[in-house]
Short mmCIF file of C-alpha atoms in Angstrom, two decimals:
data_model
loop_
_atom_site.label_atom_id
_atom_site.label_comp_id
_atom_site.label_asym_id
_atom_site.label_seq_id
_atom_site.Cartn_x
_atom_site.Cartn_y
_atom_site.Cartn_z
CA UNK A 26 212.74 150.93 104.74
CA UNK A 27 211.66 148.92 107.79
CA UNK A 28 210.36 151.83 109.23
CA UNK A 29 208.03 152.59 106.37
CA UNK A 30 206.77 149.41 106.04
CA UNK A 31 206.11 148.82 109.77
CA UNK A 32 203.75 151.72 109.52
CA UNK A 33 201.97 150.80 106.56
CA UNK A 34 201.32 147.07 108.15
CA UNK A 35 199.74 149.06 110.96
CA UNK A 36 198.14 151.73 109.14
CA UNK A 37 196.61 148.64 107.30
CA UNK A 38 195.64 147.00 110.11
CA UNK A 39 194.22 150.19 111.84
CA UNK A 40 191.30 150.65 108.31
CA UNK A 41 190.66 147.41 108.43
CA UNK A 42 189.60 147.30 112.49
CA UNK A 43 187.59 150.91 111.40
CA UNK A 44 185.82 148.79 108.49
CA UNK A 45 184.90 145.72 110.12
CA UNK A 46 183.95 147.24 113.58
CA UNK A 47 181.99 149.77 111.96
CA UNK A 48 179.96 146.84 109.87
CA UNK A 49 179.50 144.25 112.30
CA UNK A 50 177.57 147.13 114.33
CA UNK A 51 175.73 148.84 111.75
CA UNK A 52 175.25 145.58 110.32
CA UNK A 53 173.33 144.48 113.99
CA UNK A 54 171.20 147.60 114.38
CA UNK A 55 169.73 147.78 110.84
CA UNK A 56 168.58 143.95 110.79
CA UNK A 57 167.19 144.11 113.57
CA UNK A 58 165.19 147.33 112.78
CA UNK A 59 162.59 146.28 110.66
CA UNK A 60 160.09 145.29 113.46
CA UNK A 61 161.54 146.53 116.41
CA UNK A 62 161.43 149.23 118.32
CA UNK A 63 164.41 152.03 119.05
CA UNK A 64 165.41 150.25 121.96
CA UNK A 65 165.87 147.02 120.68
CA UNK A 66 167.92 148.31 118.10
CA UNK A 67 169.20 150.47 120.79
CA UNK A 68 170.90 147.55 122.48
CA UNK A 69 172.03 145.88 119.47
CA UNK A 70 174.02 148.05 117.95
CA UNK A 71 175.73 148.62 122.30
CA UNK A 72 175.91 145.37 122.80
CA UNK A 73 178.10 144.88 119.40
CA UNK A 74 180.05 147.94 120.36
CA UNK A 75 181.22 146.81 123.29
CA UNK A 76 182.32 143.12 121.90
CA UNK A 77 184.08 144.67 118.26
CA UNK A 78 185.75 147.54 120.78
CA UNK A 79 187.42 144.30 122.71
CA UNK A 80 188.00 142.32 119.77
CA UNK A 81 189.92 145.52 117.45
CA UNK A 82 191.93 146.58 120.10
CA UNK A 83 192.10 150.50 119.95
CA UNK A 84 189.13 150.79 117.19
CA UNK A 85 187.49 154.11 117.27
CA UNK A 86 184.66 152.41 115.29
CA UNK A 87 182.53 155.32 116.02
CA UNK A 88 182.90 158.91 114.04
CA UNK A 89 182.44 161.09 116.87
CA UNK A 90 185.39 159.58 118.52
CA UNK A 91 187.40 160.01 115.01
CA UNK A 92 186.63 163.72 113.81
CA UNK A 93 187.38 164.60 117.63
CA UNK A 94 190.81 163.59 117.97
CA UNK A 95 191.58 164.61 114.39
CA UNK A 96 189.53 168.23 115.66
CA UNK A 97 192.05 167.97 118.78
CA UNK A 98 194.91 167.30 116.68
CA UNK A 99 195.13 164.12 118.50
CA UNK A 100 195.62 162.26 115.30
CA UNK A 101 196.53 163.46 112.18
CA UNK A 102 193.84 164.27 109.84
CA UNK A 103 194.77 162.11 106.56
CA UNK A 104 195.15 159.09 108.90
CA UNK A 105 191.71 160.00 110.60
CA UNK A 106 189.98 160.91 106.94
CA UNK A 107 191.02 157.02 106.14
CA UNK A 108 189.90 155.84 109.15
CA UNK A 109 186.54 158.07 108.48
CA UNK A 110 186.13 156.91 105.28
CA UNK A 111 186.46 153.18 106.33
CA UNK A 112 183.83 153.58 109.02
CA UNK A 113 181.64 155.28 106.15
CA UNK A 114 181.90 152.32 103.86
CA UNK A 115 181.58 150.34 106.61
CA UNK A 116 178.30 152.04 107.05
CA UNK A 117 177.38 151.40 103.59
CA UNK A 118 178.74 148.22 103.30
CA UNK A 119 175.87 146.81 106.33
CA UNK A 120 173.17 148.32 104.86
CA UNK A 121 173.70 146.79 101.27
CA UNK A 122 173.94 143.52 102.74
CA UNK A 123 170.08 144.04 104.28
CA UNK A 124 169.22 145.21 101.51
CA UNK A 125 169.79 142.50 99.38
CA UNK A 126 168.57 140.34 102.46
CA UNK A 127 165.05 141.75 102.27
CA UNK A 128 165.05 142.08 98.17
CA UNK A 129 166.08 138.29 97.89
CA UNK A 130 163.07 137.64 100.60
CA UNK A 131 160.77 140.27 97.98
CA UNK A 132 160.44 143.09 101.40
CA UNK A 133 163.27 145.22 99.88
CA UNK A 134 160.57 148.27 100.95
CA UNK A 135 161.39 147.02 104.42
CA UNK A 136 164.97 148.79 104.22
CA UNK A 137 163.88 152.26 102.83
CA UNK A 138 161.25 152.12 105.83
CA UNK A 139 163.91 151.77 108.23
CA UNK A 140 165.67 154.47 107.52
CA UNK A 141 162.81 156.65 107.21
CA UNK A 142 162.61 155.34 111.11
CA UNK A 143 165.89 155.71 111.81
CA UNK A 144 165.29 159.38 110.78
CA UNK A 145 162.54 160.13 112.94
CA UNK A 146 164.16 158.24 115.71
CA UNK A 147 167.29 161.11 115.96
CA UNK A 148 165.10 163.29 115.33
CA UNK A 149 167.30 166.69 115.20
CA UNK A 150 165.77 169.30 117.28
CA UNK A 151 167.30 171.63 119.95
CA UNK A 152 166.90 169.75 123.11
CA UNK A 153 168.90 166.94 120.36
CA UNK A 154 171.33 169.07 119.73
CA UNK A 155 172.56 169.79 123.40
CA UNK A 156 171.94 165.98 124.32
CA UNK A 157 174.14 165.21 121.25
CA UNK A 158 177.15 167.22 122.62
CA UNK A 159 176.68 166.74 125.80
CA UNK A 160 176.61 163.04 125.38
CA UNK A 161 179.08 163.15 123.00
CA UNK A 162 181.33 165.07 125.20
CA UNK A 163 180.90 161.70 127.70
CA UNK A 164 181.52 159.64 125.46
CA UNK A 165 184.90 160.37 124.45
CA UNK A 166 185.59 160.46 128.27
CA UNK A 167 184.87 156.56 128.61
CA UNK A 168 186.64 155.88 125.47
CA UNK A 169 189.80 158.22 126.62
CA UNK A 170 190.02 156.68 130.16
CA UNK A 171 188.55 153.16 129.37
CA UNK A 172 190.02 152.39 125.98
CA UNK A 173 186.45 151.64 124.92
CA UNK A 174 184.65 148.01 126.20
CA UNK A 175 181.66 147.34 128.04
CA UNK A 176 181.60 150.72 129.14
CA UNK A 177 181.37 152.25 126.19
CA UNK A 178 178.75 149.96 124.56
CA UNK A 179 177.04 150.75 127.60
CA UNK A 180 176.76 154.04 127.52
CA UNK A 181 176.05 154.06 123.48
CA UNK A 182 173.13 152.15 124.12
CA UNK A 183 171.61 154.48 126.70
CA UNK A 184 172.25 157.13 124.27
CA UNK A 185 170.46 156.00 121.24
CA UNK A 186 167.72 154.70 123.46
CA UNK A 187 167.78 158.45 124.87
CA UNK A 188 167.29 159.55 121.32
CA UNK A 189 170.92 160.25 120.30
CA UNK A 190 172.56 158.71 117.14
CA UNK A 191 175.81 157.94 118.38
CA UNK A 192 176.51 155.04 115.26
CA UNK A 193 176.53 158.24 112.59
CA UNK A 194 177.94 155.16 109.63
CA UNK A 195 174.78 153.84 109.41
CA UNK A 196 172.84 156.93 108.90
CA UNK A 197 175.18 158.13 105.62
CA UNK A 198 175.46 154.23 104.38
CA UNK A 199 170.85 154.28 104.81
CA UNK A 200 171.05 157.89 102.93
CA UNK A 201 173.04 156.04 100.00
CA UNK A 202 171.94 152.86 99.88
CA UNK A 203 168.16 154.35 100.12
CA UNK A 204 168.80 156.99 97.98
CA UNK A 205 167.36 159.63 100.51
CA UNK A 206 169.43 162.63 100.04
CA UNK A 207 166.99 165.00 100.62
CA UNK A 208 168.21 168.75 101.89
CA UNK A 209 166.40 167.16 105.63
CA UNK A 210 167.91 163.86 105.71
CA UNK A 211 171.89 165.74 104.52
CA UNK A 212 171.90 168.15 107.75
CA UNK A 213 170.66 165.76 110.48
CA UNK A 214 172.62 162.60 109.49
CA UNK A 215 175.93 164.94 109.06
CA UNK A 216 174.60 167.54 111.41
CA UNK A 217 174.68 165.01 114.26
CA UNK A 218 178.11 163.47 112.76
CA UNK A 219 180.25 167.01 113.20
CA UNK A 220 178.17 168.14 116.63
CA UNK A 221 179.21 165.26 118.19
CA UNK A 222 182.94 165.50 116.89
CA UNK A 223 182.68 168.48 118.28
CA UNK A 224 181.74 167.20 121.81
CA UNK A 225 184.34 164.59 121.60
CA UNK A 226 186.75 167.58 120.82
CA UNK A 227 185.97 169.37 123.80
CA UNK A 228 186.25 166.73 126.55
CA UNK A 229 189.89 166.43 125.04
CA UNK A 230 190.52 169.88 125.39
CA UNK A 231 188.65 170.41 128.82
CA UNK A 232 190.51 166.61 129.85
CA UNK A 233 193.91 168.42 128.87
CA UNK A 234 193.51 171.93 129.84
CA UNK A 235 191.16 171.56 133.27
CA UNK A 236 191.98 168.31 134.59
CA UNK A 237 195.75 167.46 133.85
CA UNK A 238 196.31 170.59 134.98
CA UNK A 239 194.77 169.48 138.20
CA UNK A 240 196.22 166.49 138.43
CA UNK A 241 200.27 167.95 137.79
CA UNK A 242 198.83 171.15 140.61
CA UNK A 243 198.32 168.34 143.14
CA UNK A 244 201.88 165.98 141.57
CA UNK A 245 203.68 169.28 143.10
CA UNK A 246 201.97 169.65 146.09
CA UNK A 247 202.94 166.37 147.20
CA UNK A 248 206.60 166.71 145.96
CA UNK A 249 207.15 169.91 148.01
#
């Protein structure tokens, strides 16, 4: 009974961390979107991501990381789905708060304009598809080797400045809050999210099958 209660407590803490981390990153990114450049939004998201990952030790925050770990079976799919849903919920709440604040200042249309700008900043084409796969592959490397922190935030900042939608929970949140359920928006937001998960999983497989195998071989040679 004690072991079951401990598991429930740990799971609850993880879900809370995922929600709070996603909420903070998406909120600051969307709040700075009005009247700001894409580079400024990327900087805000990257810096807040770094701070939240250090404050919420072990938190994934980004759907890419969660989906990649589930695809690699590094975590069970039930836990992964719950973490993903909490990340999406954080994105929705962040956009809702931003919409409410803007509406209070008679600027609620700015939220819809912000989401339109979001889609244009992360336009899904052949080059972005390739960059998303490579970027998520390398981002997962940083997370798995360093566990998040400033390195993760800075790298995410660089990727977003290059037109890669790293904080895809924000895309889902914006789509829901602004009721932008067009086919193009759905394909773009979820397409980049899933592709990022595939790239993240690819790193985990590569690390296990290639790098870990090389390390094991070197260890055997040293022992001989």
